[in-house]
Coordinates of C-alpha atoms in Angstrom, one line a residue:
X1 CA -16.0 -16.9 1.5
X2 CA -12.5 -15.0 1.7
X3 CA -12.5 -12.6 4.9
X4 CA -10.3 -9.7 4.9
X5 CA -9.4 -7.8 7.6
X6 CA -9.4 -4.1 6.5
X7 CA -9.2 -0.3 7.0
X8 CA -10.1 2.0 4.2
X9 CA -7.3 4.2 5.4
X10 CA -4.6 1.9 5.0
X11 CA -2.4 1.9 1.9
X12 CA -1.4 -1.9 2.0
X13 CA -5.1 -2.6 2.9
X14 CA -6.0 -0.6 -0.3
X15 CA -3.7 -1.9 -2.2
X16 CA -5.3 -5.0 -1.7
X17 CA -9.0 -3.9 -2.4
X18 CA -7.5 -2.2 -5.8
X19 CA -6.3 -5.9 -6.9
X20 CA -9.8 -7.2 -5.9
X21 CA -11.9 -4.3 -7.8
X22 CA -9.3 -4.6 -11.0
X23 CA -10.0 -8.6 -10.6
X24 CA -13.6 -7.8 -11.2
X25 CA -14.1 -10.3 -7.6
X26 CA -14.2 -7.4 -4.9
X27 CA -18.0 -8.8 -4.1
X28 CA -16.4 -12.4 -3.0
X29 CA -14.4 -11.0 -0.1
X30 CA -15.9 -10.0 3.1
X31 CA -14.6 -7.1 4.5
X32 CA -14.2 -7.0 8.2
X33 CA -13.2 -3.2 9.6
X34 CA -10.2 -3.3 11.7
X35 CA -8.8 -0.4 13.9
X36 CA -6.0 0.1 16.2
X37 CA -2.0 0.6 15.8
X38 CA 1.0 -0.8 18.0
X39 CA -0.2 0.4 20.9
X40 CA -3.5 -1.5 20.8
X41 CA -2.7 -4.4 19.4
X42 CA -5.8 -6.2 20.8
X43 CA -7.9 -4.1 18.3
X44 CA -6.5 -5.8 15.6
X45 CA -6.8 -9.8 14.5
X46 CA -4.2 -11.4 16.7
X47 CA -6.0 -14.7 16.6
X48 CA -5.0 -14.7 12.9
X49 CA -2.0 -12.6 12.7
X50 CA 0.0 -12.9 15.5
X51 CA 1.7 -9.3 14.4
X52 CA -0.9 -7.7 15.1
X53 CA -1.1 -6.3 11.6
X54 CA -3.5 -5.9 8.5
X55 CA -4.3 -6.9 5.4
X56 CA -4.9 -9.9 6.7
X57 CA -6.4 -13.0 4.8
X58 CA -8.8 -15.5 6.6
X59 CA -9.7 -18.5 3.8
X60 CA -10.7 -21.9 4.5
X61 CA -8.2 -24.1 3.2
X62 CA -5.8 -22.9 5.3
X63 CA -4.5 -20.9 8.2
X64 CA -5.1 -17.0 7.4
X65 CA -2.2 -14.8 5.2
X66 CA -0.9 -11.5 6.1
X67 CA 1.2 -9.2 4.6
X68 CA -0.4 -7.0 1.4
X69 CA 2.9 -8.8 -0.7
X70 CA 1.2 -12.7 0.4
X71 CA -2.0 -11.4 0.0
X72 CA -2.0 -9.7 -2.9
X73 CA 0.2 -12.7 -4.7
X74 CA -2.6 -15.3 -3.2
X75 CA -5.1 -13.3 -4.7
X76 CA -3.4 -13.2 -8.1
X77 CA -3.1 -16.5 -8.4
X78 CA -6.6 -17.7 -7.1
X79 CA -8.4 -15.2 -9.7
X80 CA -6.3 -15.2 -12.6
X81 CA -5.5 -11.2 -12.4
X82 CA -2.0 -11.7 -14.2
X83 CA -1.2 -8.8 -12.3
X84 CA 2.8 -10.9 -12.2
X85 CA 3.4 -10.9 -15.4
X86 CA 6.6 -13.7 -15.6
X87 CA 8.5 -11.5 -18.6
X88 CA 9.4 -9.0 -15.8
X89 CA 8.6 -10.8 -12.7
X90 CA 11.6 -9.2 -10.6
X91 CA 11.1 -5.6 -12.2
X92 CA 7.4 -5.9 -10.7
X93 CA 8.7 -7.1 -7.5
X94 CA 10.8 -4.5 -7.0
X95 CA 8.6 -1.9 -7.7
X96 CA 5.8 -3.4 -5.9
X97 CA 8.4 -3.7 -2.6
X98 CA 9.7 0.0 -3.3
X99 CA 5.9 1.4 -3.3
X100 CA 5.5 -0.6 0.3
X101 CA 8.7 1.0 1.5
X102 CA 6.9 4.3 0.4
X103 CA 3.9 3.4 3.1
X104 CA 5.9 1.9 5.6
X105 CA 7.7 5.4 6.1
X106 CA 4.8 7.4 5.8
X107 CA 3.0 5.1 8.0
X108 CA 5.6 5.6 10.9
X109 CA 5.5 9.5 10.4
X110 CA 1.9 8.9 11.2
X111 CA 2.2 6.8 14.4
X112 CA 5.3 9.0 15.8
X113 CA 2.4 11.9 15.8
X114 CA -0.7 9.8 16.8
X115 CA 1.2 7.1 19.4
X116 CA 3.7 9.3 21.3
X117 CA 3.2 12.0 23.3
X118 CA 4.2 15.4 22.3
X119 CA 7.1 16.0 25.0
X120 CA 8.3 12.4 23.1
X121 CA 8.1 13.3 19.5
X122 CA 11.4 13.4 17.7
X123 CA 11.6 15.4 15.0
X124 CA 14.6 14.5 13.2
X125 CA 13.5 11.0 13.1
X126 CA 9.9 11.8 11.1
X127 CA 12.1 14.1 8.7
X128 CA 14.5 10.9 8.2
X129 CA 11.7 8.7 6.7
X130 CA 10.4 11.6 4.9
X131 CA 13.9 11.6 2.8
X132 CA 13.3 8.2 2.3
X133 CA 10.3 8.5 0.2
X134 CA 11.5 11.7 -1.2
X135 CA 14.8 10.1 -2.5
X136 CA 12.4 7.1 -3.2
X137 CA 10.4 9.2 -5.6
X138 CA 13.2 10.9 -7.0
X139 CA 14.3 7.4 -8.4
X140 CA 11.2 6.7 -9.5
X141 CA 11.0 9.9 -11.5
X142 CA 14.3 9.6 -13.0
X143 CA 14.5 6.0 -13.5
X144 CA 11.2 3.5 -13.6
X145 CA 8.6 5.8 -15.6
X146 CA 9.2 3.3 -19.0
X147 CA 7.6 0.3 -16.4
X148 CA 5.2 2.6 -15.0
X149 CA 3.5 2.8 -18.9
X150 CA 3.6 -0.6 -19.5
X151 CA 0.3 -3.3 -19.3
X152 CA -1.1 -3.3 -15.4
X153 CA 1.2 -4.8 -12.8
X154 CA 1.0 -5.3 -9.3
X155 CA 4.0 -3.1 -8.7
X156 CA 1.9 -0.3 -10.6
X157 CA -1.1 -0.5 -8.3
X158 CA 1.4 -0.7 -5.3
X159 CA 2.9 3.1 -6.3
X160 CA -0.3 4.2 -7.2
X161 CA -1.7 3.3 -3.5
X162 CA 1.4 4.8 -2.1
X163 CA 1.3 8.1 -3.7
X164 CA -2.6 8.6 -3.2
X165 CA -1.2 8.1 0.8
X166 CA 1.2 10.7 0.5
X167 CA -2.1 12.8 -0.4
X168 CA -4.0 11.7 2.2
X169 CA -1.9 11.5 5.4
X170 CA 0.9 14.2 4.0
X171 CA -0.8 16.6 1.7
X172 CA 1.1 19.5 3.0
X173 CA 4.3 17.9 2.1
X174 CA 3.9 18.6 -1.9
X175 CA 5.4 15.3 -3.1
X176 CA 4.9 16.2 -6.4
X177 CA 6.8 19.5 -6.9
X178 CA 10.2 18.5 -9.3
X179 CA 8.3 15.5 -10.1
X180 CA 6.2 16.2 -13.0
X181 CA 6.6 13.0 -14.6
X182 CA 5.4 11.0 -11.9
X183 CA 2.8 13.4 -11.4
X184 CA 1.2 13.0 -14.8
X185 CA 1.3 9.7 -14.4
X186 CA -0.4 9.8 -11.0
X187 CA -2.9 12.0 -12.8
X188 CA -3.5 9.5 -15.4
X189 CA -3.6 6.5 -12.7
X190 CA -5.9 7.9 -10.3
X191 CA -9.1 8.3 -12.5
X192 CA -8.9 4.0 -12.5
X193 CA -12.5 2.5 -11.4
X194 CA -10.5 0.5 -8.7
X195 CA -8.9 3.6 -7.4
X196 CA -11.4 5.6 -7.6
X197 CA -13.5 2.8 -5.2
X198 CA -10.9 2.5 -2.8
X199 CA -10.5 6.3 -2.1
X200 CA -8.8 6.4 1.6
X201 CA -11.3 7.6 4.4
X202 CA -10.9 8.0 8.0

């Protein structure tokens, strides 16, 4: 049986679950809760992923995967999701690696308040990867909505993960205001059975 290494309030680890429930095979992974951050790195599974990081993927045909991108292509693959449709292959791709750019910067804005001490918090930096994903999600709204309405993709699920972050760890931020078309399609997203079962806690 698969073994995933897994936080429910991680958006790359959700992503993951999201691909699992929408694959209908959610109940042939084990889940195996995972806590900890740079800092304490031996909370994490080293033994499998050097980086210290999760998703990651222990199977027993091989040595274990990490990164949600490996994962979540592995996973494809071994169920039959088509969640990479070939027609648009790079368009997915990109989106799906624009969405993780989305978490990664939210992410850090998380660790510079949780890892550092106050007197070591700099401010200018969290605002910096907060223009990130707002210029990020200005593109988005001006530019990929046509993919966004198209058949499920990966890259789809990825944003969707992403944004329901942004709600979770940055709610007071208001990442919807000038983006009502990204917000209606958030709105329309969200109510998903896969979403809905991978709501982030913690």
């Amino acid at each position: 049986m698969l073994k995933l290494y897994d936080n429910p309030a991680s958006p790359f680890c959700r992503k993951v679950r999201v691909l699992l429930h929408e694959a209908g095979r959610a109940d042939e992974v084990e889940l195996a809760f995972s806590v900890g951050h740079p800092l304490a790195p031996e909370r994490m599974p080293v033994e499998e992923n050097p980086l210290g990081k999760i998703p990651c993927l222990v199977r027993e045909e091989g040595p274990a995967l990490y990164d949600s991108r490996v994962i979540c292509r592995y996973l494809d693959e071994r169920f039959g999701a088509g969640l990479y449709p070939a027609d648009r292959i790079w368009e997915v791709l990109t989106l799906e690696a624009t969405a993780d750019g989305i978490m990664d910067a939210a992410v850090l804005m998380v660790y510079e308040a949780r890892c550092r001490p106050g007197e070591m918090r700099y401010a200018p930096w969290v605002e910096a990867q907060w223009e990130k994903i707002a210029r990020t999600l200005d593109a988005l709204e001006g530019r990929r909505m046509d993919h966004l309405h198209r058949p499920l993709d990966i890259g789809q699920i990825a944003l969707g993960c992403a944004l329901g972050y942004l709600d979770f760890r940055h709610g007071g931020r208001n990442w919807r205001e000038g983006r009502a078309r990204l917000s209606d399609w958030f709105a329309e997203f969200s109510p998903r059975p896969a979403m809905q079962a991978t709501i982030p806690t913690g």
